[in-house]
Tab-separated table of C-alpha atoms in Angstrom:
chain	number	residue	atom	x	y	z
A	1	UNK	CA	0.000	0.000	0.000
A	2	UNK	CA	1.138	3.484	-0.805
A	3	UNK	CA	-0.094	6.987	-1.615
A	4	UNK	CA	-2.491	5.518	-4.171
A	5	UNK	CA	-4.404	3.808	-1.366
A	6	UNK	CA	-7.415	5.654	0.041
A	7	UNK	CA	-8.957	5.093	3.451
A	8	UNK	CA	-12.772	5.161	3.271
A	9	UNK	CA	-14.679	5.652	6.536
A	10	UNK	CA	-18.396	4.955	6.147
A	11	UNK	CA	-21.199	6.376	8.321
A	12	UNK	CA	-19.436	6.556	11.690
A	13	UNK	CA	-22.231	8.814	12.872
A	14	UNK	CA	-23.997	9.515	16.168
A	15	UNK	CA	-27.201	8.035	14.694
A	16	UNK	CA	-25.859	4.553	15.410
A	17	UNK	CA	-25.867	5.306	19.163
A	18	UNK	CA	-29.672	5.231	19.063
A	19	UNK	CA	-31.242	2.306	20.913
A	20	UNK	CA	-33.516	1.455	17.964
A	21	UNK	CA	-30.731	-0.539	16.324
A	22	UNK	CA	-30.616	-3.122	19.126
A	23	UNK	CA	-27.572	-5.169	20.081
A	24	UNK	CA	-24.283	-4.412	18.327
A	25	UNK	CA	-21.035	-6.369	18.162
A	26	UNK	CA	-17.424	-5.166	18.119
A	27	UNK	CA	-17.524	-1.994	20.244
A	28	UNK	CA	-13.825	-1.509	19.326
A	29	UNK	CA	-14.620	-0.594	15.710
A	30	UNK	CA	-14.379	3.183	16.180
A	31	UNK	CA	-11.116	2.913	18.132
A	32	UNK	CA	-9.629	0.714	15.392
A	33	UNK	CA	-10.764	3.141	12.673
A	34	UNK	CA	-9.187	5.977	14.637
A	35	UNK	CA	-5.843	4.094	14.765
A	36	UNK	CA	-5.952	3.501	11.015
A	37	UNK	CA	-6.926	7.135	10.395
A	38	UNK	CA	-3.953	8.350	12.453
A	39	UNK	CA	-1.574	6.318	10.266
A	40	UNK	CA	-3.171	7.612	7.048
A	41	UNK	CA	-2.760	11.169	8.296
A	42	UNK	CA	0.872	10.571	9.284
A	43	UNK	CA	1.536	9.229	5.770
A	44	UNK	CA	-0.382	12.042	4.087
A	45	UNK	CA	-2.531	9.516	2.191
A	46	UNK	CA	-6.056	10.179	0.934
A	47	UNK	CA	-8.877	9.941	3.475
A	48	UNK	CA	-12.512	9.950	2.371
A	49	UNK	CA	-15.295	10.288	4.926
A	50	UNK	CA	-18.729	9.059	3.879
A	51	UNK	CA	-21.662	10.633	5.712
A	52	UNK	CA	-25.209	9.331	5.379
A	53	UNK	CA	-27.889	11.981	4.949
A	54	UNK	CA	-31.672	11.829	4.749
A	55	UNK	CA	-34.225	14.332	3.487
A	56	UNK	CA	-36.743	13.048	6.048
A	57	UNK	CA	-36.790	15.387	9.085
A	58	UNK	CA	-37.730	12.423	11.296
A	59	UNK	CA	-34.668	10.411	10.265
A	60	UNK	CA	-31.732	10.092	12.646
A	61	UNK	CA	-29.605	10.973	9.597
A	62	UNK	CA	-31.333	14.270	8.770
A	63	UNK	CA	-28.733	17.081	8.917
A	64	UNK	CA	-30.922	18.886	11.458
A	65	UNK	CA	-30.604	16.008	13.909
A	66	UNK	CA	-27.701	15.143	16.214
A	67	UNK	CA	-27.420	11.685	14.662
A	68	UNK	CA	-26.070	13.188	11.437
A	69	UNK	CA	-22.786	14.189	13.136
A	70	UNK	CA	-19.680	12.152	12.528
A	71	UNK	CA	-18.415	10.738	15.835
A	72	UNK	CA	-15.709	12.750	17.600
A	73	UNK	CA	-13.022	10.039	17.361
A	74	UNK	CA	-13.026	10.069	13.548
A	75	UNK	CA	-14.054	13.685	12.852
A	76	UNK	CA	-12.820	14.881	9.451
A	77	UNK	CA	-9.962	17.396	9.458
A	78	UNK	CA	-9.725	20.343	7.100
A	79	UNK	CA	-8.737	19.187	3.632
A	80	UNK	CA	-10.149	15.695	4.026
A	81	UNK	CA	-12.948	14.817	1.643
A	82	UNK	CA	-16.473	14.329	2.998
A	83	UNK	CA	-18.969	12.735	0.611
A	84	UNK	CA	-22.637	12.536	1.554
A	85	UNK	CA	-24.831	9.713	0.322
A	86	UNK	CA	-28.537	8.873	0.558
A	87	UNK	CA	-28.495	5.119	-0.025
A	88	UNK	CA	-26.364	2.268	1.243
A	89	UNK	CA	-23.795	2.243	-1.534
A	90	UNK	CA	-21.257	5.034	-1.255
A	91	UNK	CA	-20.942	4.853	-5.059
A	92	UNK	CA	-24.592	5.555	-5.937
A	93	UNK	CA	-25.724	9.179	-6.241
A	94	UNK	CA	-22.199	10.381	-5.367
A	95	UNK	CA	-18.957	11.196	-7.148
A	96	UNK	CA	-16.912	8.663	-5.152
A	97	UNK	CA	-15.781	6.725	-8.238
A	98	UNK	CA	-14.726	9.952	-9.987
A	99	UNK	CA	-12.962	11.227	-6.870
A	100	UNK	CA	-10.951	8.012	-6.589
A	101	UNK	CA	-10.011	8.039	-10.269
A	102	UNK	CA	-9.019	11.737	-10.294
A	103	UNK	CA	-6.758	11.055	-7.322
A	104	UNK	CA	-5.129	8.018	-9.011
A	105	UNK	CA	-6.466	5.751	-6.305
A	106	UNK	CA	-6.292	2.087	-7.309
A	107	UNK	CA	-6.603	0.546	-3.834
A	108	UNK	CA	-9.148	1.283	-1.125
A	109	UNK	CA	-9.315	0.294	2.522
A	110	UNK	CA	-12.901	0.231	3.771
A	111	UNK	CA	-13.982	0.749	7.381
A	112	UNK	CA	-17.146	1.978	9.086
A	113	UNK	CA	-20.739	1.076	9.849
A	114	UNK	CA	-22.553	-1.266	9.393
A	115	UNK	CA	-21.047	-4.550	8.167
A	116	UNK	CA	-24.134	-6.009	6.411
A	117	UNK	CA	-25.582	-2.844	4.902
A	118	UNK	CA	-23.540	0.194	3.824
A	119	UNK	CA	-20.137	-1.435	4.341
A	120	UNK	CA	-21.006	-4.635	2.470
A	121	UNK	CA	-22.755	-2.782	-0.368
A	122	UNK	CA	-19.890	-0.315	-0.825
A	123	UNK	CA	-17.300	-3.110	-0.673
A	124	UNK	CA	-19.178	-5.112	-3.315
A	125	UNK	CA	-19.341	-2.147	-5.699
A	126	UNK	CA	-15.731	-1.181	-5.039
A	127	UNK	CA	-14.547	-4.665	-6.001
A	128	UNK	CA	-16.893	-4.871	-8.992
A	129	UNK	CA	-15.761	-1.428	-10.230
A	130	UNK	CA	-12.180	-2.712	-10.283
A	131	UNK	CA	-10.627	-1.181	-7.186
A	132	UNK	CA	-8.267	-3.427	-5.229
A	133	UNK	CA	-10.377	-3.512	-2.101
A	134	UNK	CA	-9.483	-4.258	1.508
A	135	UNK	CA	-12.112	-4.487	4.236
A	136	UNK	CA	-10.975	-4.301	7.848
A	137	UNK	CA	-12.812	-6.989	9.831
A	138	UNK	CA	-12.563	-5.326	13.255
A	139	UNK	CA	-13.041	-1.765	11.976
A	140	UNK	CA	-16.696	-2.426	11.181
A	141	UNK	CA	-19.622	-3.652	13.262
A	142	UNK	CA	-23.105	-5.081	12.900
A	143	UNK	CA	-26.427	-5.007	14.692
A	144	UNK	CA	-28.652	-8.059	15.100
A	145	UNK	CA	-31.460	-8.263	12.510
A	146	UNK	CA	-34.753	-10.098	12.156
A	147	UNK	CA	-35.387	-11.804	8.824
A	148	UNK	CA	-38.622	-11.680	6.794
A	149	UNK	CA	-40.096	-14.435	8.984
A	150	UNK	CA	-39.126	-12.463	12.110
A	151	UNK	CA	-36.411	-14.958	13.017
A	152	UNK	CA	-33.598	-13.027	14.702
A	153	UNK	CA	-29.972	-13.299	13.580
A	154	UNK	CA	-27.520	-12.015	16.195
A	155	UNK	CA	-24.938	-9.309	15.524
A	156	UNK	CA	-21.906	-11.624	15.631
A	157	UNK	CA	-23.435	-14.028	13.096
A	158	UNK	CA	-24.495	-11.186	10.794
A	159	UNK	CA	-21.004	-9.666	11.038
A	160	UNK	CA	-19.047	-12.850	10.385
A	161	UNK	CA	-21.265	-14.210	7.602
A	162	UNK	CA	-21.198	-10.784	5.910
A	163	UNK	CA	-17.395	-10.888	5.933
A	164	UNK	CA	-17.346	-14.504	4.672
A	165	UNK	CA	-19.555	-13.599	1.701
A	166	UNK	CA	-17.226	-10.720	0.738
A	167	UNK	CA	-13.919	-12.533	1.285
A	168	UNK	CA	-12.029	-13.444	-1.880
A	169	UNK	CA	-14.936	-12.462	-4.125
A	170	UNK	CA	-15.048	-8.691	-3.578
A	171	UNK	CA	-12.283	-7.857	-1.108
A	172	UNK	CA	-9.364	-9.030	0.956
A	173	UNK	CA	-10.421	-9.184	4.606
A	174	UNK	CA	-7.734	-8.072	7.086
A	175	UNK	CA	-7.702	-7.132	10.767
A	176	UNK	CA	-6.555	-3.703	11.940
A	177	UNK	CA	-3.341	-5.292	13.250
A	178	UNK	CA	-2.636	-7.017	9.926
A	179	UNK	CA	-3.314	-3.786	8.034
A	180	UNK	CA	-1.032	-1.682	10.221
A	181	UNK	CA	1.713	-4.348	9.987
A	182	UNK	CA	1.448	-4.250	6.171
A	183	UNK	CA	2.106	-0.514	6.140
A	184	UNK	CA	4.573	0.240	8.937
B	1	UNK	CA	-47.507	-6.395	-9.777
B	2	UNK	CA	-48.287	-5.751	-13.408
B	3	UNK	CA	-46.696	-5.332	-16.820
B	4	UNK	CA	-44.216	-2.871	-15.329
B	5	UNK	CA	-42.694	-5.679	-13.273
B	6	UNK	CA	-39.684	-7.470	-14.749
B	7	UNK	CA	-38.481	-10.925	-13.817
B	8	UNK	CA	-34.687	-11.064	-13.564
B	9	UNK	CA	-33.040	-14.495	-13.657
B	10	UNK	CA	-29.363	-14.353	-12.678
B	11	UNK	CA	-26.662	-16.842	-13.693
B	12	UNK	CA	-28.689	-20.072	-13.809
B	13	UNK	CA	-25.821	-21.645	-15.727
B	14	UNK	CA	-24.307	-25.107	-16.037
B	15	UNK	CA	-21.122	-23.808	-14.384
B	16	UNK	CA	-22.784	-24.142	-10.991
B	17	UNK	CA	-23.052	-27.916	-11.479
B	18	UNK	CA	-19.267	-28.135	-11.084
B	19	UNK	CA	-18.113	-29.865	-7.923
B	20	UNK	CA	-15.647	-27.065	-7.077
B	21	UNK	CA	-18.441	-25.053	-5.442
B	22	UNK	CA	-19.010	-27.625	-2.692
B	23	UNK	CA	-22.282	-28.161	-0.853
B	24	UNK	CA	-25.336	-26.230	-2.019
B	25	UNK	CA	-28.697	-25.640	-0.370
B	26	UNK	CA	-32.182	-25.401	-1.876
B	27	UNK	CA	-32.009	-27.766	-4.873
B	28	UNK	CA	-35.568	-26.590	-5.740
B	29	UNK	CA	-34.381	-23.128	-6.837
B	30	UNK	CA	-34.359	-23.876	-10.562
B	31	UNK	CA	-37.795	-25.519	-10.441
B	32	UNK	CA	-39.223	-22.508	-8.582
B	33	UNK	CA	-37.651	-20.096	-11.072
B	34	UNK	CA	-39.161	-22.140	-13.901
B	35	UNK	CA	-42.652	-21.845	-12.308
B	36	UNK	CA	-42.263	-18.076	-11.971
B	37	UNK	CA	-40.938	-17.817	-15.528
B	38	UNK	CA	-43.977	-19.713	-16.858
B	39	UNK	CA	-46.309	-17.199	-15.201
B	40	UNK	CA	-44.347	-14.227	-16.577
B	41	UNK	CA	-44.570	-15.716	-20.068
B	42	UNK	CA	-48.314	-16.360	-19.710
B	43	UNK	CA	-48.770	-12.708	-18.684
B	44	UNK	CA	-46.483	-11.413	-21.417
B	45	UNK	CA	-44.417	-9.505	-18.872
B	46	UNK	CA	-40.752	-8.594	-19.311
B	47	UNK	CA	-38.180	-11.321	-18.638
B	48	UNK	CA	-34.474	-10.513	-18.406
B	49	UNK	CA	-31.917	-13.304	-18.336
B	50	UNK	CA	-28.502	-12.447	-16.884
B	51	UNK	CA	-25.624	-14.620	-18.074
B	52	UNK	CA	-22.190	-14.480	-16.492
B	53	UNK	CA	-19.263	-14.477	-18.918
B	54	UNK	CA	-15.508	-14.564	-18.457
B	55	UNK	CA	-12.648	-13.715	-20.817
B	56	UNK	CA	-10.491	-16.361	-19.144
B	57	UNK	CA	-10.512	-19.557	-21.252
B	58	UNK	CA	-10.012	-21.603	-18.057
B	59	UNK	CA	-13.116	-20.188	-16.405
B	60	UNK	CA	-16.273	-22.285	-16.178
B	61	UNK	CA	-18.048	-19.148	-17.456
B	62	UNK	CA	-15.993	-18.730	-20.639
B	63	UNK	CA	-18.349	-18.870	-23.650
B	64	UNK	CA	-16.260	-21.718	-25.070
B	65	UNK	CA	-17.024	-23.904	-22.068
B	66	UNK	CA	-20.170	-25.880	-21.302
B	67	UNK	CA	-20.612	-24.063	-17.986
B	68	UNK	CA	-21.538	-20.859	-19.837
B	69	UNK	CA	-24.872	-22.364	-20.987
B	70	UNK	CA	-28.067	-21.351	-19.270
B	71	UNK	CA	-29.726	-24.433	-17.754
B	72	UNK	CA	-32.385	-26.121	-19.853
B	73	UNK	CA	-35.256	-25.449	-17.418
B	74	UNK	CA	-34.924	-21.668	-17.703
B	75	UNK	CA	-33.555	-21.347	-21.278
B	76	UNK	CA	-34.382	-17.951	-22.799
B	77	UNK	CA	-37.005	-17.928	-25.535
B	78	UNK	CA	-36.813	-15.806	-28.670
B	79	UNK	CA	-37.567	-12.186	-27.848
B	80	UNK	CA	-36.495	-12.415	-24.210
B	81	UNK	CA	-33.584	-10.203	-23.265
B	82	UNK	CA	-30.250	-11.791	-22.381
B	83	UNK	CA	-27.687	-9.504	-20.743
B	84	UNK	CA	-24.151	-10.723	-20.172
B	85	UNK	CA	-22.087	-9.465	-17.255
B	86	UNK	CA	-18.494	-9.915	-16.095
B	87	UNK	CA	-18.787	-9.035	-12.401
B	88	UNK	CA	-21.250	-9.924	-9.653
B	89	UNK	CA	-23.556	-6.954	-10.042
B	90	UNK	CA	-25.872	-7.231	-13.025
B	91	UNK	CA	-25.875	-3.417	-13.131
B	92	UNK	CA	-22.113	-2.900	-13.567
B	93	UNK	CA	-20.679	-2.969	-17.105
B	94	UNK	CA	-24.156	-3.642	-18.541
B	95	UNK	CA	-27.151	-1.662	-19.743
B	96	UNK	CA	-29.559	-3.289	-17.276
B	97	UNK	CA	-30.568	0.010	-15.660
B	98	UNK	CA	-31.213	1.588	-19.079
B	99	UNK	CA	-33.128	-1.464	-20.276
B	100	UNK	CA	-35.410	-1.341	-17.234
B	101	UNK	CA	-36.017	2.398	-17.619
B	102	UNK	CA	-36.698	2.226	-21.366
B	103	UNK	CA	-39.261	-0.498	-20.679
B	104	UNK	CA	-40.973	1.556	-17.922
B	105	UNK	CA	-40.071	-1.077	-15.362
B	106	UNK	CA	-40.439	0.209	-11.811
B	107	UNK	CA	-40.569	-3.147	-10.005
B	108	UNK	CA	-38.212	-6.100	-10.328
B	109	UNK	CA	-38.443	-9.666	-9.083
B	110	UNK	CA	-35.001	-11.188	-8.628
B	111	UNK	CA	-34.195	-14.913	-8.796
B	112	UNK	CA	-31.105	-16.947	-9.613
B	113	UNK	CA	-27.671	-17.927	-8.356
B	114	UNK	CA	-26.009	-17.451	-5.905
B	115	UNK	CA	-27.670	-15.853	-2.865
B	116	UNK	CA	-24.576	-14.244	-1.262
B	117	UNK	CA	-22.745	-13.115	-4.391
B	118	UNK	CA	-24.435	-12.103	-7.672
B	119	UNK	CA	-27.991	-12.208	-6.307
B	120	UNK	CA	-27.228	-10.173	-3.179
B	121	UNK	CA	-25.098	-7.641	-5.064
B	122	UNK	CA	-27.693	-7.142	-7.798
B	123	UNK	CA	-30.507	-6.872	-5.236
B	124	UNK	CA	-28.576	-4.240	-3.269
B	125	UNK	CA	-27.969	-2.122	-6.366
B	126	UNK	CA	-31.538	-2.556	-7.581
B	127	UNK	CA	-32.917	-1.222	-4.297
B	128	UNK	CA	-30.340	1.562	-4.099
B	129	UNK	CA	-31.076	2.623	-7.704
B	130	UNK	CA	-34.719	3.059	-6.742
B	131	UNK	CA	-36.410	-0.002	-8.187
B	132	UNK	CA	-39.111	-1.583	-6.010
B	133	UNK	CA	-37.292	-4.862	-5.525
B	134	UNK	CA	-38.558	-8.327	-4.622
B	135	UNK	CA	-36.206	-11.229	-3.971
B	136	UNK	CA	-37.630	-14.745	-4.004
B	137	UNK	CA	-36.195	-16.651	-1.037
B	138	UNK	CA	-36.603	-20.165	-2.472
B	139	UNK	CA	-35.725	-19.193	-6.055
B	140	UNK	CA	-32.083	-18.658	-5.139
B	141	UNK	CA	-29.458	-20.869	-3.521
B	142	UNK	CA	-26.085	-20.670	-1.825
B	143	UNK	CA	-22.931	-22.738	-1.497
B	144	UNK	CA	-21.011	-23.075	1.760
B	145	UNK	CA	-18.010	-20.717	2.035
B	146	UNK	CA	-14.849	-20.498	4.120
B	147	UNK	CA	-14.091	-17.106	5.645
B	148	UNK	CA	-10.691	-15.349	5.649
B	149	UNK	CA	-9.618	-17.441	8.669
B	150	UNK	CA	-10.703	-20.617	6.835
B	151	UNK	CA	-13.680	-21.115	9.147
B	152	UNK	CA	-16.465	-22.721	7.109
B	153	UNK	CA	-19.996	-21.280	6.985
B	154	UNK	CA	-22.548	-23.783	5.679
B	155	UNK	CA	-24.832	-23.115	2.722
B	156	UNK	CA	-28.046	-22.790	4.772
B	157	UNK	CA	-26.498	-20.213	7.110
B	158	UNK	CA	-25.021	-18.229	4.214
B	159	UNK	CA	-28.381	-18.312	2.425
B	160	UNK	CA	-30.524	-17.251	5.369
B	161	UNK	CA	-28.190	-14.570	6.712
B	162	UNK	CA	-27.823	-13.137	3.190
B	163	UNK	CA	-31.617	-12.847	2.963
B	164	UNK	CA	-31.853	-11.308	6.462
B	165	UNK	CA	-29.326	-8.606	5.553
B	166	UNK	CA	-31.323	-7.696	2.428
B	167	UNK	CA	-34.799	-7.824	3.976
B	168	UNK	CA	-36.478	-4.451	4.491
B	169	UNK	CA	-33.314	-2.527	3.611
B	170	UNK	CA	-32.947	-3.382	-0.091
B	171	UNK	CA	-35.836	-5.669	-0.980
B	172	UNK	CA	-39.008	-7.400	0.082
B	173	UNK	CA	-38.300	-11.099	0.567
B	174	UNK	CA	-41.081	-13.431	-0.587
B	175	UNK	CA	-41.357	-17.159	-1.275
B	176	UNK	CA	-42.324	-18.504	-4.698
B	177	UNK	CA	-45.756	-19.413	-3.317
B	178	UNK	CA	-46.304	-15.924	-1.891
B	179	UNK	CA	-45.209	-14.343	-5.166
B	180	UNK	CA	-47.498	-16.504	-7.306
B	181	UNK	CA	-50.420	-15.846	-4.911
B	182	UNK	CA	-49.826	-12.092	-5.250
B	183	UNK	CA	-50.165	-12.285	-9.028
B	184	UNK	CA	-52.793	-14.944	-9.775
């Protein structure tokens, strides 16, 4: 990895503190993202923050609500790109693909929330669009989810199966430790 | 559902008969897709076949190999659209989105192989692009997969967790029976 590798941080927003989401796994995700972000900043490599936004005033992600804010530990600094999106994929309705290409980015490292939804969807499109894609297993997290028959799948299962379905097909899955070792 | 609803059949190709994929669930998928396809044909509604292709002569999906063929039970008829793709998403590198829009399709019913890869990725993009998206739970199937630590997740778990992560967020999950009841 080198200066052509972008760090993408997806939806690390206060909205996910709301109790409506239920039980979450991997509480260390934000701390791990923060460690990775520090290294990217030290190296002067490209950082792209993705921020979910909603036009619905009742949504946790409406810019008028506290939930829209990016969490303190990964707050963007001046000069870092912030791209807002309205759907799960960071590539749909945004200029993320163009931004990456204009910056000669061929490799992306994906982190953020949540594993099965915005992170998985963005990782799938990143791989399919031809970017060499890394997803950091412990720099993302999931919430438990009921299926269409109201059978509940717990957060750990959702998280690990989501990673297994991405591995090898769309992305290389690495831990924060493995990623930092690759770079230092 | 009405004439503005397209049936999308993804990658029901001989390649998936190869033993390299390991253990599969839901052997009824093809039969269920065939039942749905019959109803679409009776109604004269739009059918779109997606066929995976590879430039690599060693790939099961290379047009020179038997695996490229669409299985007999869901073979396209004259006049039905066949779109080839080279990545998991049926929307990337193809004109699927344009085809749907030109045909005034606002709703899509997705079936095919495999649940966690091409079906999930296409369903995610379909929902995110704004199509009212239905995914038929027993008209798709999964293979077991090892994760990045070589821990094996069985086909049933992969299948059901993939559906749970799509449900409500990207698509409405229905069974073949529920879908046919909705239409008849």
